[in-house]
XYZ file of C-alpha atoms in Angstrom:
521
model
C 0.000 0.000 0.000
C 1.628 3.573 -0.812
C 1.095 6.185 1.824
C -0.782 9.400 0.825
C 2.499 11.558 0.932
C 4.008 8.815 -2.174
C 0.205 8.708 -3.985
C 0.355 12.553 -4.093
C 4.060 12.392 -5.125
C 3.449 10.062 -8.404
C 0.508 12.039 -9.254
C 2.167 15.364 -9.393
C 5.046 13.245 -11.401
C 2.627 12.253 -14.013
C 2.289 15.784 -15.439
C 5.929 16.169 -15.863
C 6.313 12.680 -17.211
C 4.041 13.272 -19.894
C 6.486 15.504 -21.494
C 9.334 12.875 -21.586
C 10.131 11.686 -24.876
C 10.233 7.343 -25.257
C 13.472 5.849 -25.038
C 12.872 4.751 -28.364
C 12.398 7.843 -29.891
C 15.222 9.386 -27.998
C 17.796 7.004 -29.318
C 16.015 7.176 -32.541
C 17.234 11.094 -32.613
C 21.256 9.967 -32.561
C 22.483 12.583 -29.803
C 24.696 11.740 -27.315
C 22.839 11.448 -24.088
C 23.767 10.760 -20.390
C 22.846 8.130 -17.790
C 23.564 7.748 -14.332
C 23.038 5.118 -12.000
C 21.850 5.856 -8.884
C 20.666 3.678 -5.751
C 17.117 4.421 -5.102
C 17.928 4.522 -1.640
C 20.737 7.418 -2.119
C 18.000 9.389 -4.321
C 15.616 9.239 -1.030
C 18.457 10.523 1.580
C 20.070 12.816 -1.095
C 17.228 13.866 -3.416
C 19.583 17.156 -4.575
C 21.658 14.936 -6.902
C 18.655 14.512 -9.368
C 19.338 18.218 -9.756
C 23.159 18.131 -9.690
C 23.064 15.483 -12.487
C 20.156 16.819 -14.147
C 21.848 20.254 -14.917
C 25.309 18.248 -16.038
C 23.311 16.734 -18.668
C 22.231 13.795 -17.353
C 18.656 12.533 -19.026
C 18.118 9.223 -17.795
C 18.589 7.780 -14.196
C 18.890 3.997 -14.041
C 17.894 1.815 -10.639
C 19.039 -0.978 -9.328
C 16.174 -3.985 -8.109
C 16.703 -7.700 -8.377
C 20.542 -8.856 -7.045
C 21.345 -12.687 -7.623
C 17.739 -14.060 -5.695
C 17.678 -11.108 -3.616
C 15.662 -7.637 -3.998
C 17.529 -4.545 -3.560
C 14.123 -2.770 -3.952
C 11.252 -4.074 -4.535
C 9.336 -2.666 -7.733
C 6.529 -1.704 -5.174
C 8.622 0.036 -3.131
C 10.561 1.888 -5.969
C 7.614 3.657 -7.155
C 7.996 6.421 -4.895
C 11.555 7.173 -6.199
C 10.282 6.704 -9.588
C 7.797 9.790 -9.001
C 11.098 11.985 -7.592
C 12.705 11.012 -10.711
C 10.196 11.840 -13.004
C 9.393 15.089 -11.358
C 12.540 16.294 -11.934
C 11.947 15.752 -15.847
C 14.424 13.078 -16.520
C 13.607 9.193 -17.272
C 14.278 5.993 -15.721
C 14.554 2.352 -16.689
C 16.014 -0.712 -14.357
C 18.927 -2.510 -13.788
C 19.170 -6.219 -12.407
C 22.098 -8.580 -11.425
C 21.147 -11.609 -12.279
C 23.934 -14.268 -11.349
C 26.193 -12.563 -8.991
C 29.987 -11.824 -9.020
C 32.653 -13.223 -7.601
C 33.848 -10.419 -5.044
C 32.141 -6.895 -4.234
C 31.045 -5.701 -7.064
C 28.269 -3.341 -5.725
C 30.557 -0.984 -3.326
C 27.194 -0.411 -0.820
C 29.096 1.588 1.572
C 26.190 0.528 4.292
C 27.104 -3.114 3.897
C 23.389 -4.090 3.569
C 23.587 -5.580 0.473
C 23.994 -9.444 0.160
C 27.146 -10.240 -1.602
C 26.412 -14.046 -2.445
C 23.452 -15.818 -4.153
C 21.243 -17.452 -1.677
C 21.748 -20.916 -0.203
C 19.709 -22.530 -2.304
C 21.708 -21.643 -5.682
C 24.537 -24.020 -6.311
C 28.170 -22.841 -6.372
C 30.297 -22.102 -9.546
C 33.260 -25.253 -9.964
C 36.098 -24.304 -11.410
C 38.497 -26.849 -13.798
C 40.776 -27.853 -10.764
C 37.731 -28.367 -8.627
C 37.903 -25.741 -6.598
C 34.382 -23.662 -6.358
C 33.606 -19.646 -6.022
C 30.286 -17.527 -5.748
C 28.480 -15.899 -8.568
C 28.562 -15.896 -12.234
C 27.250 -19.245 -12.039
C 23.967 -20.889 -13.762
C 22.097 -23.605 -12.055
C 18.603 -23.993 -11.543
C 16.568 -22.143 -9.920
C 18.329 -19.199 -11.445
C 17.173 -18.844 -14.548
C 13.405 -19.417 -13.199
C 13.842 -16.721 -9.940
C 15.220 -14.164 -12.338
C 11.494 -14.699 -14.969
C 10.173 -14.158 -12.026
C 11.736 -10.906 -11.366
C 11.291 -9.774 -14.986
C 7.549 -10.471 -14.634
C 7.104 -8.650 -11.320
C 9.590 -5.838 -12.484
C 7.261 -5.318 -15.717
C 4.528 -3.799 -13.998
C 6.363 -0.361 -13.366
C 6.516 -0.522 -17.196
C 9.911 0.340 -17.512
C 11.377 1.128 -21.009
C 14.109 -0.748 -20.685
C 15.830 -3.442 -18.284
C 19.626 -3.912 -18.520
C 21.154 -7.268 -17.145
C 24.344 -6.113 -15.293
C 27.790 -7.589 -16.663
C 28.188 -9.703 -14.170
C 25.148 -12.003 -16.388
C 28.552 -13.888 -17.504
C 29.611 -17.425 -16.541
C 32.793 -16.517 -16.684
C 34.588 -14.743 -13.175
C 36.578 -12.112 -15.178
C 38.085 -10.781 -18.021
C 40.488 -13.745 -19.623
C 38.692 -16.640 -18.073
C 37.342 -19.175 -19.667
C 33.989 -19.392 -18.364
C 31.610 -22.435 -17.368
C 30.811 -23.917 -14.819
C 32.882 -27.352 -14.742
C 30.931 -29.129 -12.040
C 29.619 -32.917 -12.415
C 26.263 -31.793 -13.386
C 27.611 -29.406 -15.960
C 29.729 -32.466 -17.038
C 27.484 -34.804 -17.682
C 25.356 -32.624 -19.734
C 28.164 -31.929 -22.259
C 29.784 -34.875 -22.783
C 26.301 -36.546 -23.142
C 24.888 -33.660 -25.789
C 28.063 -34.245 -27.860
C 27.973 -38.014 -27.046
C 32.158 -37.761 -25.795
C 33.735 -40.386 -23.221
C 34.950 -39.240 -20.235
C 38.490 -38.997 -21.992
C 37.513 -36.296 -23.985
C 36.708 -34.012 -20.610
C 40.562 -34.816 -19.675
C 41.386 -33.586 -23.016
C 38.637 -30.494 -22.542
C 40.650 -29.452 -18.806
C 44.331 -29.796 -20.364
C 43.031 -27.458 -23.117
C 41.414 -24.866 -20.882
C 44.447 -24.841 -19.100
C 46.449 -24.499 -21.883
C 44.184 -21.969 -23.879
C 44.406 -24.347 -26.965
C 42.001 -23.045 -29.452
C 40.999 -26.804 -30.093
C 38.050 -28.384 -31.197
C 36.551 -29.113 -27.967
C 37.611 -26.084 -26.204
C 35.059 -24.412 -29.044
C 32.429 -27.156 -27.877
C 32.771 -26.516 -24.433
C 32.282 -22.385 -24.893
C 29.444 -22.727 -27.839
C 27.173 -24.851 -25.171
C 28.359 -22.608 -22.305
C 27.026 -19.332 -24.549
C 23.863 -21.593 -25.121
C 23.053 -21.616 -21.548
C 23.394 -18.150 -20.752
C 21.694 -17.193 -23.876
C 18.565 -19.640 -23.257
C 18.828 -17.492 -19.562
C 18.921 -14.191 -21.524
C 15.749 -15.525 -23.782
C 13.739 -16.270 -20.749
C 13.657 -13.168 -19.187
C 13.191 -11.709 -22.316
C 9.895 -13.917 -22.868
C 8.835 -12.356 -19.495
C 8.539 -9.168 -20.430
C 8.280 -8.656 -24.257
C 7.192 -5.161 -24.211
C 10.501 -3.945 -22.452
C 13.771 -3.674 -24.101
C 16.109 -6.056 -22.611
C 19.733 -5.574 -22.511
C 23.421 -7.185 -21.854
C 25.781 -4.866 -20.148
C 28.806 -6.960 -21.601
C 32.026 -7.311 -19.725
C 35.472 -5.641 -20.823
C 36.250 -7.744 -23.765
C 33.125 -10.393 -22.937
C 32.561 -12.695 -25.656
C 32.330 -16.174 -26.180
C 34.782 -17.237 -23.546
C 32.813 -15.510 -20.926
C 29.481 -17.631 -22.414
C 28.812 -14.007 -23.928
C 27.669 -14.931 -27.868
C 27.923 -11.184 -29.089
C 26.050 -11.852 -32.283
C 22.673 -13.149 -29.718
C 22.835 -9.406 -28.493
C 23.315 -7.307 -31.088
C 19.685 -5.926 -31.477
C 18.826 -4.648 -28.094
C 20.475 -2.313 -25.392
C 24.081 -2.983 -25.464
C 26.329 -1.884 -23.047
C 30.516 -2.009 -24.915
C 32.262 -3.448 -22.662
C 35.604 -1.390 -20.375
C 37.374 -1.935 -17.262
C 40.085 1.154 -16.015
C 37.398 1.888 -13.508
C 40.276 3.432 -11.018
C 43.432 6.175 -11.655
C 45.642 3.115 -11.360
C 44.422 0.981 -14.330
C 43.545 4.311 -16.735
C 46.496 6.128 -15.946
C 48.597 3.557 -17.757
C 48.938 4.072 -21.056
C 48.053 0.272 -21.950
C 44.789 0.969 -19.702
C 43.670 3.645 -21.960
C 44.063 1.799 -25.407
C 42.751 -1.271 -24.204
C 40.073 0.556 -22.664
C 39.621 1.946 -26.740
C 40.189 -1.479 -27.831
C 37.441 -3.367 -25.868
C 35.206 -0.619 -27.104
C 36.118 -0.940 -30.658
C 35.637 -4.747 -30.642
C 32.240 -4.140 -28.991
C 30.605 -1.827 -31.737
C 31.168 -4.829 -34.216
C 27.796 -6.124 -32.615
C 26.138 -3.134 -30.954
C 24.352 -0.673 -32.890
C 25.125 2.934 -32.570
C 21.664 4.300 -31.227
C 21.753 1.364 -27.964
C 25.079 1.328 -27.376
C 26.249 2.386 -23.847
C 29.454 2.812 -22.394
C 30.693 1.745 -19.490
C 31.634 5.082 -17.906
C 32.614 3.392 -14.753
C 34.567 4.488 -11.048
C 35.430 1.444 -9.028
C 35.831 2.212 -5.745
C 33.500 5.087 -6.494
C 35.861 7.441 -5.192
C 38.882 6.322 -6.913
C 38.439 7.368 -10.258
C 39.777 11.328 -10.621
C 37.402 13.307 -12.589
C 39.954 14.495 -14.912
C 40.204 10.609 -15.889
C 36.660 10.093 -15.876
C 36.072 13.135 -18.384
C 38.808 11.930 -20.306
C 36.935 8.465 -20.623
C 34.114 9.941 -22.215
C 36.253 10.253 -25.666
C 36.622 6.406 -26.255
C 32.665 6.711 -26.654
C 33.171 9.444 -29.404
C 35.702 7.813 -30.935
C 33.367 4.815 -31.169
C 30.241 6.328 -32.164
C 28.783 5.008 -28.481
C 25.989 7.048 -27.722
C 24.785 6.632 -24.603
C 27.253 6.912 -21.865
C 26.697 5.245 -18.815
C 28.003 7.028 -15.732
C 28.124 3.653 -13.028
C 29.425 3.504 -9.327
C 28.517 0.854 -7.665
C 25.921 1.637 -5.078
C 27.901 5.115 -4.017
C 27.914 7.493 -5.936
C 31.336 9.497 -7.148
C 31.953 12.713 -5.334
C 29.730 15.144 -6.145
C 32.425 17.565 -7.291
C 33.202 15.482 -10.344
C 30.350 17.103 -12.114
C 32.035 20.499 -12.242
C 34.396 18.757 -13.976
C 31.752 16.567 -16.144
C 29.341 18.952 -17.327
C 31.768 20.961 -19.277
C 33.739 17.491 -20.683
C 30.112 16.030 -21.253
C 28.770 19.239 -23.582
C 32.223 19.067 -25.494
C 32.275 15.751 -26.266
C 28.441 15.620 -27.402
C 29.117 18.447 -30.028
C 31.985 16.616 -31.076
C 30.001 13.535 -31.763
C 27.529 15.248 -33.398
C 29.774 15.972 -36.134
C 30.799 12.647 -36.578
C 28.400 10.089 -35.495
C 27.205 8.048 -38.213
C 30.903 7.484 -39.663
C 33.383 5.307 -39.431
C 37.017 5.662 -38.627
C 39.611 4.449 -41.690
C 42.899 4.026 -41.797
C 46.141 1.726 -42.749
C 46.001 0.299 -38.933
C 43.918 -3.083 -38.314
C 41.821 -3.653 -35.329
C 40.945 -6.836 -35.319
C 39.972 -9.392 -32.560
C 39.403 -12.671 -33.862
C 38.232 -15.882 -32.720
C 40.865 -17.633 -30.589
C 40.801 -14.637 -29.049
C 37.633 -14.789 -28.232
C 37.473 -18.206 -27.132
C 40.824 -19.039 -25.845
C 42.937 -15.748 -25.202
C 43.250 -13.951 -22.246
C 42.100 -10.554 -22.974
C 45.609 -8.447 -23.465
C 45.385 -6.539 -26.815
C 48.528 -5.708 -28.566
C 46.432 -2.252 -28.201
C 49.883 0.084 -28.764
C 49.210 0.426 -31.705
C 46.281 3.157 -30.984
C 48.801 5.345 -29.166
C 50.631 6.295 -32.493
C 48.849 8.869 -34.124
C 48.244 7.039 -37.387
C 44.877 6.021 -38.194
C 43.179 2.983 -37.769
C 39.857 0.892 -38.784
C 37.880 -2.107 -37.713
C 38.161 -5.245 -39.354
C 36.432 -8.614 -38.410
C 38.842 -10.560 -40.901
C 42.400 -10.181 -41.191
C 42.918 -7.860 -44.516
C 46.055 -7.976 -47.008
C 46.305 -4.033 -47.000
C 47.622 -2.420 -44.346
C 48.810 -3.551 -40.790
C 47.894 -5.429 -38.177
C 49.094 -5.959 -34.095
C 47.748 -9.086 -33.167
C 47.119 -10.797 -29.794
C 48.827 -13.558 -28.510
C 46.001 -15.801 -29.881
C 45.518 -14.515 -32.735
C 48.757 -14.580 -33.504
C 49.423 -18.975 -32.907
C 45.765 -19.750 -34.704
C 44.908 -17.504 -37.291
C 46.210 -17.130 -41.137
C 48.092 -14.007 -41.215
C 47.347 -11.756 -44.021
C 49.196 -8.606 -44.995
C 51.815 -7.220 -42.557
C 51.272 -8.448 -39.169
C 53.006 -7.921 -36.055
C 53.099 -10.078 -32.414
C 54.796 -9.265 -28.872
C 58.257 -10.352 -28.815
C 58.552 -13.939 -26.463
C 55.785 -15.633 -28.260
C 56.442 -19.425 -29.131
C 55.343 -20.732 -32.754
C 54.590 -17.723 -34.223
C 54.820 -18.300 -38.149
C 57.695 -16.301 -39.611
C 55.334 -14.526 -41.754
C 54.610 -12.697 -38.195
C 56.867 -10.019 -36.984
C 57.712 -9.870 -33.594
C 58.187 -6.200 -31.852
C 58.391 -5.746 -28.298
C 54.804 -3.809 -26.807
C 56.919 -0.530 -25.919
C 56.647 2.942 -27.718
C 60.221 2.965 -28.660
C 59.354 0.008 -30.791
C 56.183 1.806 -32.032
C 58.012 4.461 -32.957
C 60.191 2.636 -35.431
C 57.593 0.791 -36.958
C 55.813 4.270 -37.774
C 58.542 5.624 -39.192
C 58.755 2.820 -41.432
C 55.152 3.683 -42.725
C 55.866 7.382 -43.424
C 59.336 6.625 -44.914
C 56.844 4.184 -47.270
C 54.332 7.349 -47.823
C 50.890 7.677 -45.973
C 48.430 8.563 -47.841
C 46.399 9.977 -44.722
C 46.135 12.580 -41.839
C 48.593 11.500 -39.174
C 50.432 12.861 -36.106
C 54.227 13.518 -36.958
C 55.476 13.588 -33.686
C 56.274 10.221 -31.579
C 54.020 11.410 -29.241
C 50.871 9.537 -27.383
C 48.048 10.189 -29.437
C 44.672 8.565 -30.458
C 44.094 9.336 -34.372
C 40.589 8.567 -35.648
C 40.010 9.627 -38.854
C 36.753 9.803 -40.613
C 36.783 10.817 -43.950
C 33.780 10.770 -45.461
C 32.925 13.714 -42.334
C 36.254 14.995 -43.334
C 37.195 14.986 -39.671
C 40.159 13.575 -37.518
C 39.531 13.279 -33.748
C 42.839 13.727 -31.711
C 42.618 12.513 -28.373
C 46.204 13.132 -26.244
C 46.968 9.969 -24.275
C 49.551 11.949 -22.400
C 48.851 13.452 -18.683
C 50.612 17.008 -20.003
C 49.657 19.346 -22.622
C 51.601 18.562 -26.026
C 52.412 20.508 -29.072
C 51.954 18.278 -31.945
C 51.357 18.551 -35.681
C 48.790 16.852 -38.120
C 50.365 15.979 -41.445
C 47.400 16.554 -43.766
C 48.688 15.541 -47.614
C 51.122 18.150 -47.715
C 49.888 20.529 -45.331
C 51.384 20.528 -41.581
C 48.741 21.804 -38.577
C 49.813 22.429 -35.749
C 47.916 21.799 -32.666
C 48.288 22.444 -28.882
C 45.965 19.816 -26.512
C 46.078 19.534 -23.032
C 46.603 16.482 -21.063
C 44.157 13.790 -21.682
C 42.181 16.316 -23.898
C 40.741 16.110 -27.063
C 40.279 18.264 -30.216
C 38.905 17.623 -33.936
C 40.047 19.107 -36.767
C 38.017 19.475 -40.320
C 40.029 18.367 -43.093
């Protein structure tokens, strides 16, 4: 039953809500727009952050319900918050967890919040027998989380978003499944193999062998998660159901990309503290996971993973300075995320200019696509076997770069460790330095700038025929020509004088550390 103060609170809400455009037309518009997550019970103790992120930019505010068998709020009891939200003008849609994580994922400063499934769920197993909590899949999961979907439906939500820890995998580079007796049986009985074969299946896991039944074991592991994913989704047809996929989730994490490529998508990153994003490798592999990710995820529902991990341990100059790898990208939505604290409320000082800056550069180039003589590509054993460290240097150089989902015979290529053992090499090619039985057509560089460096002046020496940064400097390149634009984004914590070679012009440029600029060209 609400209480007269929360019936009077959703009716005045109703007038303001009826102004609020549909998700769906909203993304159907192309702007870059804002999110934050906020815990509904911070929004009731601290209602003056709907205004704080309201005036940043901020359109949509996304709460947390159903945790891994548990209810964080109950849809009943998050109507009232609803109403505060929608009085303020902005929108709302949901957010469940529904397996769990291994660790504290959720950062509830009150300590509240159950950490671990309940009782009655079964424990993940991993190969050597030893078990964890979360990111596991045993019945009654899949059935208590329907459940949640249907009861969740009735606040009509727009859209429901599946946190990333809906994996059966425990983190980035593992390969995922549960490898318990139950688990077991079912596989080697569905592909009719002895109990040799799940020797064989454990040595290769181990190893990260790209073999045969390695790809067995993660196709019927991505099966059960996406059977899970299609349930809920039967729940609730009506509401837009979405994957917020892991930094470099894919098939190895039971994530089949291709099985969510037409609903909310959220491109998977990680550098959610100063420590991990002030490396250089944190920021292009941040840009690399990205990348990868838009192969699936369309522009209009794709959401980044604008993410500070303890919530306080992200700097806003390195959260603002985040919010160019969705630019770059053509990701727009971006998806400010916390845990159940917010960040400091003086990051938004910071934001709100970063935010408007960024969403007038993307206007100018969303809808294109980045070209150049680099190769991003991430292929399969990758994606099955490898253990999610890019060769991502490669970004840092200043020359341009495109997507590829097969390897091409024009230009270059950095390839993972994976990659590199299973797949045909095309074209020029380069692997890490240290790698065993890497075909000769391969060459091996040590992942350093130094070595960069050389390999760039190599190109130009050869003649590039596009915009690129002279200098041997840390800088992000993204060219788009057919906007006849080239982002620059300085990976570099100081301001740098640089200059963009266009044909046979030279332009300079001044950006400050971490900054961005684009140039028409």
């Amino acid at each position: 039953m609400l209480s007269r103060r929360d019936f009077l609170a959703i009716s005045a809400a109703a007038g303001a809500s009826a102004f609020l455009k549909p998700t769906s037309a909203l993304a159907a518009q192309g702007a870059r727009r804002f999110h934050c997550c906020l815990a509904s019970k911070i929004i009731t103790e601290r209602p003056e952050l709907l205004d704080l992120v309201r005036e940043a930019g901020v359109s949509e505010i996304w709460l947390a319900s159903y945790f891994f068998g548990h209810w964080y709020e109950k849809p009943e009891d998050l109507k009232p918050v609803i109403a505060m939200v929608e009085a303020k003008g902005l929108g709302w849609n949901i957010i469940n967890v529904p397996l769990g994580h291994p660790g504290d994922a959720l950062g509830d400063a009150t300590g509240a919040t159950p950490l671990t499934p309940p009782t009655r769920w079964r424990l993940a197993e991993r190969p050597d027998g030893t078990k964890y909590s979360g990111t596991s899949l045993h019945p009654p999961a899949t059935q208590e989380n329907v459940d949640a979907i249907r009861r969740i439906r009735a606040l009509k939500p727009g859209t429901i978003f599946l946190d990333d820890d809906f994996r059966l995998a425990q983190g980035p580079g593992v390969i995922g499944g549960c490898f318990c007796d139950w688990h077991k049986k079912q596989f080697l009985e569905k592909h009719g193999f002895s109990e040799v074969r799940w020797e064989e299946l454990l040595a290769d896991v181990n190893a990260r062998n790209f073999s045969p039944i390695l790809r067995n074991w993660v196709d019927h592991t991505c099966d059960q998660l996406t059977a899970c994913f299609k349930a809920q989704q039967a729940a609730a047809p009506q509401v837009a159901l979405g994957n917020m996929i892991m930094y470099f989730g894919a098939e190895k994490a039971g994530i089949r990309l291709a099985d969510y490529a037409d609903g909310p998508f959220r491109v998977g990153e990680m550098m959610f503290h100063d420590g991990d994003f002030g490396r250089l490798s944190g920021k292009t592999g941040e840009l690399f996971s990205c990348l990868f990710h838009r192969r699936f995820a369309r522009a209009d529902l794709a959401y980044s993973e604008t993410t500070a991990f303890p919530a306080d341990q992200l700097s806003a100059k390195n959260m603002a300075a985040k919010l160019a790898v969705s630019t770059i990208c053509d990701v727009r939505n971006t998806m400010y995320m916390s845990g159940m604290t917010p960040f400091p409320e003086t990051h938004w000082e910071t934001l709100a200019p970063a935010m408007r800056k960024q969403a007038a550069f993307h206007e100018a180039i969303r809808g294109h696509t980045p070209r150049g003589p680099f190769k991003h590509y991430w292929g399969q054993a990758s994606r099955y076997a490898g253990n999610d460290n890019p060769f991502s240097i490669f970004l840092a150089s200043g020359i341009p770069f495109e997507v590829v989902d097969t390897l091409s015979a024009n230009g270059w290529t950095f390839l993972s460790d994976q990659d590199a053992r299973y797949c045909q090499a095309k074209g020029n090619c380069f692997c890490r330095t240290g790698l065993k039985d890497i075909p000769k057509s391969i060459r091996a560089i040590p992942d350093s700038l130094d070595a960069l460096w050389k390999v760039k002046a190599e190109m130009v020496a050869g003649g590039l025929n596009v915009p690129y940064v002279t200098d041997d400097k840390p800088v992000v390149c993204a060219w788009y020509p057919t906007a006849r634009k080239v982002f620059l984004w300085n990976l570099a914590e100081t301001k740098e004088d640089i200059q963009l070679q266009v044909q046979d012009k030279k332009i300079p440029l001044s950006i400050g550390g971490l900054d961005s600029v684009l140039v028409s060209v």
